[in-house]
XYZ file of C-alpha atoms in Angstrom:
415
model
C 24.436 63.754 27.467
C 25.521 60.970 25.114
C 23.620 57.767 24.662
C 24.609 55.269 27.335
C 22.874 52.276 25.787
C 23.001 52.354 21.999
C 20.160 50.586 20.231
C 20.790 47.661 17.911
C 19.569 49.774 14.992
C 22.090 52.540 15.827
C 24.933 50.017 16.030
C 23.981 48.363 12.747
C 23.745 51.726 10.961
C 27.114 52.815 12.409
C 28.813 49.615 11.194
C 27.154 49.886 7.763
C 28.310 53.503 7.474
C 31.918 52.543 8.303
C 31.966 49.541 5.975
C 30.423 51.435 3.034
C 32.605 54.576 3.257
C 35.731 54.358 1.054
C 38.871 55.139 3.023
C 36.950 55.342 6.265
C 38.811 55.445 9.587
C 37.475 54.577 13.009
C 38.495 58.008 14.241
C 36.714 59.906 11.461
C 33.471 57.943 11.544
C 33.397 57.915 15.353
C 33.788 61.701 15.342
C 30.858 61.991 12.918
C 28.679 59.832 15.137
C 29.772 61.435 18.380
C 30.928 58.143 19.880
C 34.180 56.678 21.160
C 36.613 55.358 18.526
C 37.170 52.138 20.486
C 33.407 51.591 20.745
C 32.963 51.831 16.957
C 35.942 49.513 16.388
C 34.450 46.943 18.766
C 31.090 47.041 16.941
C 32.782 46.590 13.559
C 34.914 43.673 14.765
C 31.898 41.994 16.379
C 29.910 42.348 13.153
C 32.774 40.923 11.086
C 33.157 38.020 13.490
C 29.425 37.315 13.220
C 29.730 37.226 9.432
C 32.818 35.022 9.580
C 35.191 37.736 8.374
C 38.588 38.327 9.938
C 38.565 41.265 12.320
C 41.180 43.316 10.478
C 40.444 44.896 7.056
C 41.895 43.187 4.011
C 44.395 46.020 3.498
C 45.636 45.622 7.078
C 45.944 41.851 6.661
C 47.973 42.337 3.486
C 50.170 44.844 5.281
C 50.674 42.368 8.110
C 51.669 39.657 5.682
C 54.060 42.053 3.947
C 55.668 43.049 7.234
C 55.781 39.406 8.332
C 57.668 38.474 5.170
C 60.946 39.921 6.427
C 63.802 40.503 3.965
C 65.464 37.435 5.474
C 62.699 35.144 4.112
C 64.066 32.935 1.354
C 62.867 32.962 -2.271
C 61.117 29.604 -1.886
C 59.100 30.851 1.076
C 58.202 34.035 -0.783
C 57.042 32.001 -3.803
C 54.961 29.774 -1.520
C 53.297 32.855 -0.005
C 52.543 34.310 -3.425
C 51.114 31.020 -4.698
C 48.872 30.808 -1.631
C 47.709 34.355 -2.279
C 46.963 33.587 -5.944
C 44.976 30.498 -4.932
C 43.014 32.590 -2.445
C 42.200 35.199 -5.086
C 41.200 32.558 -7.641
C 38.851 30.923 -5.127
C 37.348 34.304 -4.319
C 36.906 35.048 -8.026
C 35.142 31.715 -8.599
C 32.833 32.400 -5.689
C 31.985 35.887 -6.994
C 31.421 34.505 -10.504
C 28.967 31.932 -9.141
C 27.130 34.572 -7.127
C 26.985 36.832 -10.191
C 25.453 34.052 -12.295
C 22.882 33.308 -9.592
C 21.912 36.963 -9.251
C 21.574 37.382 -13.023
C 19.150 34.485 -13.192
C 17.335 35.748 -10.087
C 16.884 39.219 -11.611
C 14.811 37.711 -14.434
C 13.081 35.217 -12.174
C 11.876 37.855 -9.691
C 10.758 40.384 -12.270
C 7.179 39.955 -11.086
C 8.055 40.450 -7.409
C 10.459 39.045 -4.835
C 8.625 37.092 -2.146
C 9.942 34.433 0.234
C 8.030 31.641 -1.538
C 9.474 32.820 -4.865
C 12.966 32.504 -3.416
C 12.330 28.944 -2.307
C 10.972 28.133 -5.757
C 14.018 29.724 -7.397
C 16.335 27.518 -5.328
C 14.283 24.448 -6.224
C 14.305 25.295 -9.932
C 18.102 25.832 -10.015
C 19.286 23.178 -7.550
C 20.697 21.051 -10.398
C 22.780 23.978 -11.703
C 24.148 25.377 -8.433
C 24.719 24.023 -4.951
C 21.714 24.515 -2.689
C 24.032 25.906 -0.016
C 25.344 28.614 -2.352
C 21.864 29.461 -3.625
C 20.569 29.909 -0.085
C 23.555 32.052 0.891
C 23.133 34.414 -2.065
C 19.362 34.723 -1.558
C 19.764 35.013 2.234
C 17.671 31.943 2.983
C 17.912 29.405 5.762
C 18.677 26.028 4.215
C 16.555 24.155 6.742
C 13.620 26.436 5.895
C 14.046 25.633 2.212
C 14.064 21.865 2.843
C 11.014 22.227 5.076
C 9.256 24.139 2.281
C 10.234 21.443 -0.236
C 8.903 18.694 2.024
C 5.498 20.360 2.014
C 5.177 20.400 -1.791
C 2.373 17.806 -1.876
C 0.301 19.620 0.737
C 0.755 22.893 -1.172
C -0.400 21.246 -4.382
C -3.567 20.088 -2.653
C -4.195 23.569 -1.233
C -3.639 25.133 -4.655
C -6.211 22.784 -6.171
C -8.692 23.568 -3.382
C -8.121 27.320 -3.828
C -8.636 27.022 -7.591
C -11.942 25.209 -7.048
C -13.081 27.827 -4.551
C -12.045 30.603 -6.935
C -14.339 29.106 -9.576
C -17.287 29.255 -7.164
C -16.338 32.794 -6.102
C -16.216 33.988 -9.711
C -19.726 32.591 -10.259
C -21.087 34.484 -7.252
C -19.104 37.567 -8.202
C -20.498 37.522 -11.747
C -24.053 37.079 -10.460
C -23.645 40.241 -8.395
C -22.434 42.243 -11.416
C -18.957 42.236 -9.874
C -20.234 44.204 -6.882
C -19.724 41.736 -4.027
C -16.727 41.782 -1.773
C -15.595 38.957 0.497
C -18.316 39.348 3.201
C -21.211 39.070 0.737
C -19.477 36.421 -1.355
C -18.996 34.334 1.804
C -22.641 34.683 2.761
C -23.756 33.683 -0.739
C -21.472 30.638 -0.790
C -22.824 29.511 2.572
C -26.390 29.847 1.295
C -25.382 27.635 -1.614
C -24.139 24.985 0.824
C -20.406 25.751 0.675
C -18.833 25.710 4.146
C -16.120 28.363 4.086
C -14.938 31.249 6.288
C -14.574 34.852 5.206
C -10.804 35.045 5.778
C -10.212 32.276 3.274
C -12.578 33.842 0.753
C -10.775 37.184 1.110
C -7.390 35.497 0.654
C -8.474 33.632 -2.484
C -10.052 36.774 -3.920
C -6.794 38.677 -3.416
C -4.820 35.793 -4.892
C -6.918 35.620 -8.052
C -7.541 39.355 -8.384
C -11.298 39.235 -7.737
C -12.355 42.625 -6.389
C -15.750 43.972 -5.416
C -16.950 47.531 -5.914
C -16.172 49.890 -3.065
C -16.376 53.617 -2.581
C -13.056 55.400 -2.821
C -12.200 57.710 0.020
C -10.090 60.811 -0.412
C -6.593 60.239 0.973
C -5.269 62.752 3.455
C -1.677 62.804 4.663
C -2.540 64.396 8.012
C -5.591 62.975 9.753
C -6.331 64.571 13.133
C -7.504 62.399 15.979
C -10.505 63.742 17.946
C -8.554 63.135 21.137
C -5.907 65.584 19.945
C -8.286 68.558 19.809
C -7.837 69.170 23.537
C -4.055 69.673 23.192
C -3.233 73.416 23.120
C -0.493 75.211 21.174
C 1.980 76.076 23.937
C 4.698 77.268 21.539
C 2.796 79.917 19.573
C 5.548 79.699 16.918
C 8.299 80.395 19.456
C 10.902 77.722 18.736
C 13.571 79.020 21.129
C 14.516 77.915 24.639
C 16.800 79.393 27.343
C 18.531 76.056 27.987
C 18.615 72.457 26.765
C 15.960 69.950 27.763
C 13.015 72.322 28.173
C 11.326 72.428 24.765
C 11.344 69.838 22.000
C 9.660 69.673 18.598
C 9.068 66.836 16.149
C 7.726 65.933 12.727
C 7.687 63.214 10.039
C 9.102 63.554 6.525
C 9.106 61.385 3.390
C 12.379 59.944 2.036
C 11.855 58.825 -1.612
C 14.246 56.198 -2.971
C 14.949 54.560 -6.306
C 13.385 51.242 -5.337
C 10.067 52.952 -6.066
C 8.933 53.501 -2.504
C 9.484 55.665 0.544
C 11.147 55.511 3.916
C 9.836 57.781 6.651
C 11.872 59.777 9.154
C 10.540 60.983 12.504
C 12.704 63.416 14.473
C 12.799 65.057 17.898
C 14.758 68.349 18.076
C 15.805 70.385 21.117
C 14.671 73.976 20.611
C 17.724 75.376 22.428
C 20.432 73.953 20.163
C 18.366 72.353 17.356
C 20.103 69.101 18.269
C 18.438 65.941 16.977
C 18.088 64.045 20.231
C 15.839 61.344 18.773
C 15.003 59.907 15.401
C 13.558 56.811 13.770
C 13.599 55.604 10.146
C 11.084 53.025 8.921
C 9.078 51.975 5.870
C 5.772 52.899 7.546
C 4.075 55.853 9.247
C 2.502 54.058 12.188
C 2.542 55.539 15.674
C 5.521 53.381 16.634
C 7.638 55.493 14.239
C 7.211 58.663 16.333
C 7.195 56.671 19.577
C 10.612 55.166 18.767
C 11.995 58.648 18.069
C 10.652 59.886 21.416
C 12.132 56.914 23.282
C 15.520 57.602 21.704
C 15.238 61.226 22.861
C 14.561 60.027 26.407
C 17.617 57.735 26.230
C 19.795 60.537 24.840
C 18.799 63.036 27.522
C 18.481 60.538 30.332
C 15.053 61.974 31.150
C 12.392 64.149 29.491
C 10.480 64.861 32.707
C 9.086 68.387 32.743
C 9.765 69.049 29.054
C 7.249 70.227 26.440
C 6.996 68.521 23.053
C 5.430 70.295 20.055
C 4.143 68.666 16.843
C 1.465 68.954 14.194
C -1.916 67.294 14.617
C -1.137 64.186 12.570
C -2.801 60.948 13.606
C 0.482 59.539 14.914
C 1.031 62.407 17.382
C -2.653 62.567 18.259
C -3.003 58.870 18.990
C -3.757 57.540 22.448
C -0.630 55.390 22.289
C 1.589 58.455 21.847
C -0.309 60.379 24.512
C 0.288 57.518 26.957
C 4.001 57.476 26.105
C 4.330 61.221 26.727
C 2.532 60.820 30.054
C 4.885 57.976 30.970
C 7.945 60.101 30.101
C 6.613 63.153 31.963
C 6.259 65.218 28.774
C 3.625 67.915 28.186
C 2.238 67.886 24.642
C 1.743 70.939 22.411
C 0.178 70.979 18.940
C -0.152 73.510 16.147
C -3.227 74.068 14.000
C -4.289 71.527 11.326
C -2.724 72.185 7.926
C -0.603 75.144 9.117
C 3.064 74.403 8.438
C 4.171 77.677 10.062
C 3.118 76.276 13.442
C 5.947 73.749 13.107
C 8.212 75.784 10.849
C 11.492 74.931 12.560
C 11.027 71.186 11.931
C 9.910 71.848 8.361
C 13.083 73.889 7.796
C 15.257 71.169 9.343
C 13.831 68.462 7.079
C 14.218 70.733 4.046
C 17.913 71.198 4.886
C 18.386 67.465 5.315
C 16.935 66.657 1.888
C 18.708 69.546 0.164
C 22.096 68.546 1.492
C 21.777 64.788 1.105
C 19.982 64.629 -2.248
C 22.047 67.471 -3.758
C 19.615 68.140 -6.561
C 18.456 64.545 -7.080
C 14.797 63.649 -6.736
C 15.361 60.450 -4.755
C 18.014 58.293 -3.100
C 19.435 55.359 -5.084
C 17.795 52.658 -2.943
C 16.438 52.137 0.553
C 19.779 50.985 2.007
C 21.626 54.006 0.591
C 18.820 56.258 1.808
C 19.096 54.945 5.369
C 22.903 55.201 5.478
C 22.963 58.671 3.955
C 20.348 60.090 6.310
C 21.910 58.336 9.320
C 25.301 59.875 8.579
C 23.841 63.333 7.971
C 21.918 63.279 11.248
C 24.967 62.309 13.278
C 27.262 64.785 11.512
C 24.595 67.449 11.904
C 24.760 67.037 15.675
C 28.530 66.803 16.030
C 29.985 68.821 13.138
C 27.511 70.821 11.092
C 27.605 74.495 11.991
C 24.230 76.064 12.667
C 23.443 79.749 12.209
C 21.085 79.722 15.201
C 23.990 78.535 17.367
C 26.463 81.202 16.332
C 27.867 78.829 13.698
C 28.567 76.108 16.273
C 27.302 72.559 15.993
C 24.373 71.649 18.275
C 26.572 69.497 20.525
C 29.247 72.203 20.732
C 26.592 74.839 21.472
C 25.231 72.797 24.362
C 28.754 72.186 25.665
C 29.530 75.914 25.638
C 26.271 76.620 27.456
C 27.150 74.030 30.110
C 30.589 75.578 30.604
C 29.091 79.075 30.995
C 26.523 77.783 33.480
C 29.249 76.066 35.511
C 31.330 79.253 35.636
C 28.351 81.332 36.765
C 27.544 78.777 39.465
C 31.124 78.818 40.747
C 31.229 82.620 40.645
C 28.046 82.830 42.707
């Protein structure tokens, strides 16, 4: 069953995929995503209208102008049209040149990190060189927010001076403790010395000025089981097959490295019958909401998950009370493999390995986070609608489910 109510994230990714694919057609992209061509076209036109761009692509608009300029149009009219077009291109070139100059300066300015306050400061430092409106547009800032920030300059100066004075007192306490104290003990010491201050402010100033106490380092584990998860049995026993769709699902999380120096994380929900990805979520974190969003998408895709079994590893996200409550709400029975045993969730491991092998194509990481999201989004949708799967007799997951439905209908009619 196709999604009836597409999420905002799905729509945005679909539009981004269409806009970023050279030579893309509504028909081709819609087929990849398994949606109606008219639906995709409507999303694209709505997005362009929101951004103040004409609904038709530039090539179509040029074609329309060419067709509109019938052979009967006189030379003067043709010259007027061409001059208007040249003026339009020159204006566009000036705009792009200005944006290029702004971005070049910004690249040096933000070398130490791009934060919202830094962007406001950049606009303020370059307001005599460029229009504030253009600066805010390029840096994706709200002009009213910038002016509000600028109006608070005096108050910020006072806070900076107060923070600097507090930092001096903190360093004295910190040095007296042989650099061992963290914010709780520093706060207590300052209060004993007559300084009225709360711990949150002390912690903030310590972070700001790089004052760190000694703390024991804990070994980092990627999979941390929750004690509440120990009662969940392994109902799959490494059997990742199902006689029909909607009975057994499996899920996992995988890392998506990108060239920006970080990771995105992908959580998936697969139907064991067809290996169809009925739910997924991509985010820059590994909190429980990542796997919960994937499960909610699966419920929307199928219409209902009542009576189904969902299998995962014993990671903290799947073992959390929040996820357990969601499964109970959706009518799903949980199943979990053993800790640290990848074979107990081998089908998901294999799926994620295929995804990375086919999208990275030998590279170690995606170019950037935006490219990573678009690439994975397109692969997931094409995987469902077009990619042939050996477990399905070389049919795509959607086609395999459709064939099963047709066979079931024929058997029912025959009976």
